[in-house]
Every structure is written in C-alpha cells, then in structure tokens.
Amino acid sequence: VYGTVIANQYRADLKDQGKGTGNYGFTIPIPAGLKDGATHTLNVRVKGKSYIVPTAAPRTLMCPANVYAGNFDIVDCNSARGWVWDKNNSSTAVTVELYEGSTVYATGLANIYKETLKNEGKGTGNYGFSLPIPASLKDGMARSLSIRVKGSTYTLGSSSRSLTCASSARIAAMEEMVQDDKSNNILEIGVWPNPTRETINLDFYLEKGESANLSIVNMLGQQIWQKSVIGVGKHIHEGVNLSQHADGVYLVNIKSNTKSESRRVVLAK
C-alpha cells in the first residue's frame, strides 16, 4: 500500500450524472518510493474491502528516478530550515523529515520560494522548508539533528546539526534569577542581530558614573562572557563574538546597583 486517502473531493461531472452529492473524488500523492525509473502496475481499492476501482483496470506508471539535491542550512530553537528539490520532478514539492536516530520529530513540505535557488537555475525555486522545533526537544539536552527526504535514504547536505534548547520553565527561572528586589526598575538593553550566526551587538544607556555588569549565560546556567562597565551619560555599544560556542539560546544580562534586565538571543551558525 503506497497511499491512503478519503474520497471526498467534489466533482461536478459526478453530480451531473446523478451520483449523490458528487463529493467522491480522490487524489493520492505518488510517494518517492515509486519514482525509481521502473514500471509499476497500480490499483486503487476501497480500504478494508475487495472492491478495486476501476474493476480489473490497473494503471501502469513509470516515473524517472529521484535525483535529490539540498542543504540543511540552519537550526535554532524555533525552526529547522533549508531546501531540497528533485531534479527529475521539479514541479513536485518534496516532503522532508527532521530526525535523530530512529525518531522523527517533524515533517513538512519543501515548498517555500527561495529566489536564490531560482537564480541558480533550480526549477521554480519553490524548494525551501521551515520545520518547527517541537516542545519535546526543548529539554536542555544536546541533540544531533538531520533532515532527510521522507520515504528515502537521502540525507540533506550539512546534516547533522547540533541543538540545545532549554525548557520554557528553565528560561523563566533563569530570567527571574537576574531580577533583584528592585525588578520594577528596568535597565533597557538592545541585542541584535537575533538570531545571530556569530557576533551580537549590545546597546544600553548608563548615567555618568553608574556602574553595571554585563554577562551572557548559556541554558546550563554557565556564564560564558562577562564585563564590567562605567556609564558616561550616553549610549554604550559592545560587540561580543559567540562563534566559539554551541548553537542554542543564551541570556544576555545587564545589572547595575538599582536596575537589571535580560534578553534572549539565539546563536545559529
């Protein structure tokens, strides 16, 4: 069995022929396993019954073998992104799976338009994908994730990618840790770009002579960067290179004697 669907599509010709409501059409996607350059003889039957549609009339099908090309571009605690296409079936969107070992965490179509692919001569360019990261992966554990074409053994280039996402409860707890009993006094800090591949920029304002401590903490609670600063009565800019650290979510904290604030930043190389 290559596919199962409900026959509930409306067809005006069936309605005109007096066949009830006419809502009896079906479309079954051809899976990657049938696109192998071989000739297949296919039938459609009613599930759980012996009735074959149409009776005694199998159809033959020969599809060129799949020739996949693609790349697993990036993953963060929000989504896994990349592209893949089948050179011999350029008008059909490929289904991809996000997996680790024998566990599949997400499945979706690679049908997002990417102008770069179109400009490179890759068919329509509608081959991008963005798979949401499920809550089950946000547990503070280090993961090694890959993307493959569903129903095939083809794994996208640049697999596998590492990911560590803290649980929502842990993030909330860490943010609470950086707030003191004067948490109503907020010390604003800007962080960009976010997500970042390497360097983040910090921008904040301190009164002249006001001291503050800057720090960046990973989701294990480990401080990976720290700096003390003295205000000069204007905005202060700091650049921090995170390229030597693992992909994941980090907390950027700033705390003075009277105020504190934190911001999340995603590192996705």
Short mmCIF file of C-alpha atoms in Angstrom, two decimals:
data_model
loop_
_atom_site.label_atom_id
_atom_site.label_comp_id
_atom_site.label_asym_id
_atom_site.label_seq_id
_atom_site.Cartn_x
_atom_site.Cartn_y
_atom_site.Cartn_z
CA VAL A 1 0.00 0.00 0.00
CA TYR A 2 1.59 3.27 -1.17
CA GLY A 3 -1.03 5.74 -0.01
CA THR A 4 -4.43 6.07 1.70
CA VAL A 5 -6.88 8.98 1.40
CA ILE A 6 -10.57 9.80 1.80
CA ALA A 7 -12.56 10.08 -1.43
CA ASN A 8 -14.39 13.31 -0.57
CA GLN A 9 -13.42 15.76 -3.34
CA TYR A 10 -16.28 17.39 -5.22
CA ARG A 11 -16.62 16.57 -8.93
CA ALA A 12 -19.32 18.32 -10.94
CA ASP A 13 -19.38 15.54 -13.54
CA LEU A 14 -20.39 13.01 -10.89
CA LYS A 15 -23.08 15.33 -9.57
CA ASP A 16 -24.42 15.84 -13.12
CA GLN A 17 -24.55 12.07 -13.59
CA GLY A 18 -26.84 11.78 -10.56
CA LYS A 19 -24.21 10.31 -8.28
CA GLY A 20 -25.38 11.76 -4.97
CA THR A 21 -23.59 14.91 -3.80
CA GLY A 22 -20.67 14.43 -6.21
CA ASN A 23 -18.20 14.54 -3.29
CA TYR A 24 -16.45 11.29 -4.20
CA GLY A 25 -13.22 12.22 -5.96
CA PHE A 26 -9.77 11.40 -4.64
CA THR A 27 -6.14 12.36 -5.25
CA ILE A 28 -3.35 10.15 -3.93
CA PRO A 29 0.16 11.65 -3.99
CA ILE A 30 2.78 9.42 -5.63
CA PRO A 31 5.42 8.60 -2.99
CA ALA A 32 9.14 8.86 -3.58
CA GLY A 33 9.43 5.07 -3.50
CA LEU A 34 7.65 4.81 -6.86
CA LYS A 35 9.94 7.31 -8.56
CA ASP A 36 12.71 4.87 -9.35
CA GLY A 37 12.71 4.62 -13.14
CA ALA A 38 10.89 1.25 -13.06
CA THR A 39 7.43 0.41 -14.41
CA HIS A 40 4.78 -0.23 -11.76
CA THR A 41 1.27 -1.66 -12.18
CA LEU A 42 -1.06 0.05 -9.72
CA ASN A 43 -4.62 -0.46 -8.48
CA VAL A 44 -6.88 1.55 -6.21
CA ARG A 45 -9.20 -0.30 -3.84
CA VAL A 46 -11.63 0.57 -1.08
CA LYS A 47 -9.80 0.12 2.21
CA GLY A 48 -10.94 -2.98 4.06
CA LYS A 49 -12.90 -4.24 1.04
CA SER A 50 -12.15 -6.33 -2.05
CA TYR A 51 -13.59 -3.73 -4.45
CA ILE A 52 -10.98 -2.43 -6.89
CA VAL A 53 -11.50 0.94 -8.63
CA PRO A 54 -11.96 0.71 -11.57
CA THR A 55 -12.66 -3.02 -11.60
CA ALA A 56 -9.99 -5.09 -13.42
CA ALA A 57 -8.28 -1.99 -14.82
CA PRO A 58 -4.81 -1.49 -13.31
CA ARG A 59 -2.79 1.53 -14.41
CA THR A 60 0.88 1.48 -15.31
CA LEU A 61 3.26 4.18 -14.12
CA MET A 62 6.90 4.92 -14.78
CA CYS A 63 8.48 7.92 -13.09
CA PRO A 64 12.12 8.96 -13.54
CA ALA A 65 14.34 8.08 -10.63
CA ASN A 66 14.63 10.74 -7.94
CA VAL A 67 17.74 12.89 -8.14
CA TYR A 68 17.77 14.93 -4.95
CA ALA A 69 19.89 17.92 -4.05
CA GLY A 70 19.53 20.10 -0.97
CA ASN A 71 21.04 21.52 2.18
CA PHE A 72 20.20 21.69 5.88
CA ASP A 73 21.03 25.38 6.32
CA ILE A 74 20.32 26.23 9.93
CA VAL A 75 18.55 25.16 13.10
CA ASP A 76 17.62 27.10 16.21
CA CYS A 77 15.10 26.61 19.00
CA ASN A 78 12.31 27.87 16.74
CA SER A 79 12.79 26.01 13.47
CA ALA A 80 14.98 23.90 11.18
CA ARG A 81 15.47 25.49 7.73
CA GLY A 82 16.95 24.57 4.40
CA TRP A 83 16.00 23.44 0.90
CA VAL A 84 15.73 20.35 -1.26
CA TRP A 85 14.44 19.51 -4.72
CA ASP A 86 14.12 16.52 -7.03
CA LYS A 87 15.82 17.43 -10.32
CA ASN A 88 13.72 14.89 -12.23
CA ASN A 89 10.44 16.04 -10.69
CA SER A 90 10.98 19.78 -10.35
CA SER A 91 7.27 20.63 -10.23
CA THR A 92 6.60 18.45 -7.18
CA ALA A 93 7.31 19.52 -3.60
CA VAL A 94 9.41 17.06 -1.61
CA THR A 95 8.39 16.02 1.91
CA VAL A 96 11.20 16.19 4.47
CA GLU A 97 11.68 14.84 7.98
CA LEU A 98 13.62 16.24 10.93
CA TYR A 99 15.05 13.28 12.81
CA GLU A 100 17.63 11.97 15.24
CA GLY A 101 18.46 8.28 15.21
CA SER A 102 15.18 6.43 14.72
CA THR A 103 12.97 9.27 16.00
CA VAL A 104 11.21 11.67 13.60
CA TYR A 105 10.41 14.98 15.29
CA ALA A 106 8.77 16.96 12.45
CA THR A 107 7.62 16.52 8.86
CA GLY A 108 6.76 19.12 6.24
CA LEU A 109 6.79 20.12 2.58
CA ALA A 110 9.78 21.83 0.98
CA ASN A 111 7.67 24.31 -0.99
CA ILE A 112 8.81 27.78 0.17
CA TYR A 113 10.02 30.08 -2.61
CA LYS A 114 13.72 30.97 -2.45
CA GLU A 115 14.87 33.45 -5.05
CA THR A 116 18.48 32.31 -4.72
CA LEU A 117 17.52 28.83 -5.91
CA LYS A 118 15.55 30.23 -8.84
CA ASN A 119 18.51 32.40 -9.85
CA GLU A 120 20.77 29.33 -9.71
CA GLY A 121 18.57 27.59 -12.26
CA LYS A 122 16.90 25.22 -9.84
CA GLY A 123 13.44 24.89 -11.37
CA THR A 124 10.74 27.08 -9.86
CA GLY A 125 12.76 27.90 -6.72
CA ASN A 126 9.90 26.64 -4.55
CA TYR A 127 12.01 24.22 -2.56
CA GLY A 128 12.64 25.82 0.83
CA PHE A 129 11.37 24.41 4.12
CA SER A 130 10.97 25.53 7.72
CA LEU A 131 10.10 22.84 10.26
CA PRO A 132 9.01 23.95 13.74
CA ILE A 133 11.04 22.64 16.66
CA PRO A 134 8.68 20.61 18.90
CA ALA A 135 8.43 21.11 22.64
CA SER A 136 9.91 17.65 23.22
CA LEU A 137 13.31 18.96 22.05
CA LYS A 138 13.24 21.89 24.48
CA ASP A 139 14.55 19.97 27.46
CA GLY A 140 18.12 21.21 27.90
CA MET A 141 19.57 18.11 26.22
CA ALA A 142 22.15 18.31 23.42
CA ARG A 143 20.77 16.96 20.13
CA SER A 144 22.28 16.00 16.79
CA LEU A 145 19.59 16.56 14.16
CA SER A 146 19.41 15.67 10.48
CA ILE A 147 16.99 16.23 7.59
CA ARG A 148 16.09 13.54 5.05
CA VAL A 149 13.59 13.13 2.24
CA LYS A 150 10.65 11.15 3.57
CA GLY A 151 10.47 7.65 2.19
CA SER A 152 14.07 7.68 1.01
CA THR A 153 17.58 7.33 2.38
CA TYR A 154 18.68 10.73 1.04
CA THR A 155 20.02 12.94 3.84
CA LEU A 156 20.50 16.63 3.11
CA GLY A 157 23.91 18.23 2.97
CA SER A 158 25.30 19.75 6.18
CA SER A 159 23.48 17.18 8.33
CA SER A 160 23.79 16.75 11.19
CA ARG A 161 23.44 19.95 13.19
CA SER A 162 23.65 20.31 16.94
CA LEU A 163 20.90 21.90 19.00
CA THR A 164 20.39 22.52 22.72
CA CYS A 165 17.18 24.21 23.84
CA ALA A 166 16.24 24.87 27.45
CA SER A 167 12.70 24.22 28.61
CA SER A 168 10.37 27.20 28.97
CA ALA A 169 10.34 26.67 32.71
CA ARG A 170 14.16 26.84 32.88
CA ILE A 171 14.26 30.00 30.79
CA ALA A 172 11.69 31.63 33.04
CA ALA A 173 13.66 30.60 36.13
CA MET A 174 16.91 31.97 34.72
CA GLU A 175 15.30 35.27 33.81
CA GLU A 176 13.92 35.52 37.32
CA MET A 177 17.41 34.95 38.74
CA VAL A 178 18.71 38.12 37.10
CA GLN A 179 15.94 40.22 38.69
CA ASP A 180 16.54 41.57 42.17
CA ASP A 181 14.08 43.00 44.67
CA LYS A 182 14.05 46.21 42.63
CA SER A 183 12.90 44.42 39.47
CA ASN A 184 10.39 47.17 38.69
CA ASN A 185 13.36 49.30 37.69
CA ILE A 186 14.25 48.16 34.17
CA LEU A 187 17.61 48.82 32.55
CA GLU A 188 16.91 48.63 28.81
CA ILE A 189 19.37 46.78 26.60
CA GLY A 190 19.21 46.22 22.86
CA VAL A 191 20.56 42.99 21.34
CA TRP A 192 20.98 42.42 17.59
CA PRO A 193 21.06 40.60 15.23
CA ASN A 194 18.83 37.93 16.72
CA PRO A 195 19.21 35.15 15.71
CA THR A 196 22.93 35.57 15.05
CA ARG A 197 25.49 33.41 13.30
CA GLU A 198 28.48 34.83 15.17
CA THR A 199 28.58 38.32 16.70
CA ILE A 200 25.93 40.12 18.72
CA ASN A 201 25.77 43.84 19.39
CA LEU A 202 24.70 45.19 22.79
CA ASP A 203 23.41 48.73 23.20
CA PHE A 204 22.42 50.30 26.52
CA TYR A 205 22.37 53.60 28.42
CA LEU A 206 24.03 54.32 31.76
CA GLU A 207 24.08 57.55 33.71
CA LYS A 208 27.50 59.14 34.16
CA GLY A 209 29.41 57.24 36.84
CA GLU A 210 26.79 54.48 37.04
CA SER A 211 28.37 51.00 37.11
CA ALA A 212 26.88 47.85 35.66
CA ASN A 213 27.81 44.26 35.00
CA LEU A 214 27.20 42.60 31.62
CA SER A 215 27.08 38.83 31.29
CA ILE A 216 26.00 36.12 28.88
CA VAL A 217 24.76 32.79 30.25
CA ASN A 218 24.01 29.54 28.42
CA MET A 219 20.99 27.34 29.11
CA LEU A 220 23.00 25.22 31.54
CA GLY A 221 23.42 28.30 33.73
CA GLN A 222 27.11 28.70 32.85
CA GLN A 223 28.48 32.20 32.38
CA ILE A 224 30.38 32.35 29.07
CA TRP A 225 31.16 36.09 28.96
CA GLN A 226 31.31 38.95 31.46
CA LYS A 227 32.34 42.60 31.52
CA SER A 228 32.01 45.49 33.99
CA VAL A 229 31.28 48.97 32.58
CA ILE A 230 31.02 52.52 33.90
CA GLY A 231 28.42 54.89 32.44
CA VAL A 232 29.38 58.12 30.68
CA GLY A 233 25.90 59.61 30.34
CA LYS A 234 25.24 58.26 26.85
CA HIS A 235 24.57 55.02 24.99
CA ILE A 236 27.30 52.39 25.17
CA HIS A 237 27.93 49.80 22.47
CA GLU A 238 29.57 46.40 22.99
CA GLY A 239 30.25 43.70 20.39
CA VAL A 240 30.55 40.07 21.55
CA ASN A 241 31.76 37.19 19.38
CA LEU A 242 29.96 33.90 20.14
CA SER A 243 31.40 31.84 17.29
CA GLN A 244 33.31 29.54 19.67
CA HIS A 245 30.14 28.47 21.47
CA ALA A 246 27.48 25.89 20.60
CA ASP A 247 24.26 26.76 18.82
CA GLY A 248 21.37 27.41 21.17
CA VAL A 249 19.59 30.01 23.31
CA TYR A 250 21.60 32.38 25.53
CA LEU A 251 20.61 35.05 28.05
CA VAL A 252 22.22 38.48 27.86
CA ASN A 253 22.04 40.13 31.29
CA ILE A 254 22.80 43.65 32.48
CA LYS A 255 22.65 44.62 36.15
CA SER A 256 23.51 47.82 37.98
CA ASN A 257 23.10 48.70 41.63
CA THR A 258 19.45 49.67 41.12
CA LYS A 259 18.28 48.11 37.83
CA SER A 260 18.51 44.91 35.84
CA GLU A 261 17.29 43.38 32.59
CA SER A 262 17.83 40.30 30.41
CA ARG A 263 17.32 39.40 26.77
CA ARG A 264 17.26 36.05 24.96
CA VAL A 265 19.45 35.60 21.90
CA VAL A 266 19.65 32.63 19.55
CA LEU A 267 23.03 31.51 18.18
CA ALA A 268 22.60 29.50 14.94
CA LYS A 269 25.76 29.14 12.88
#
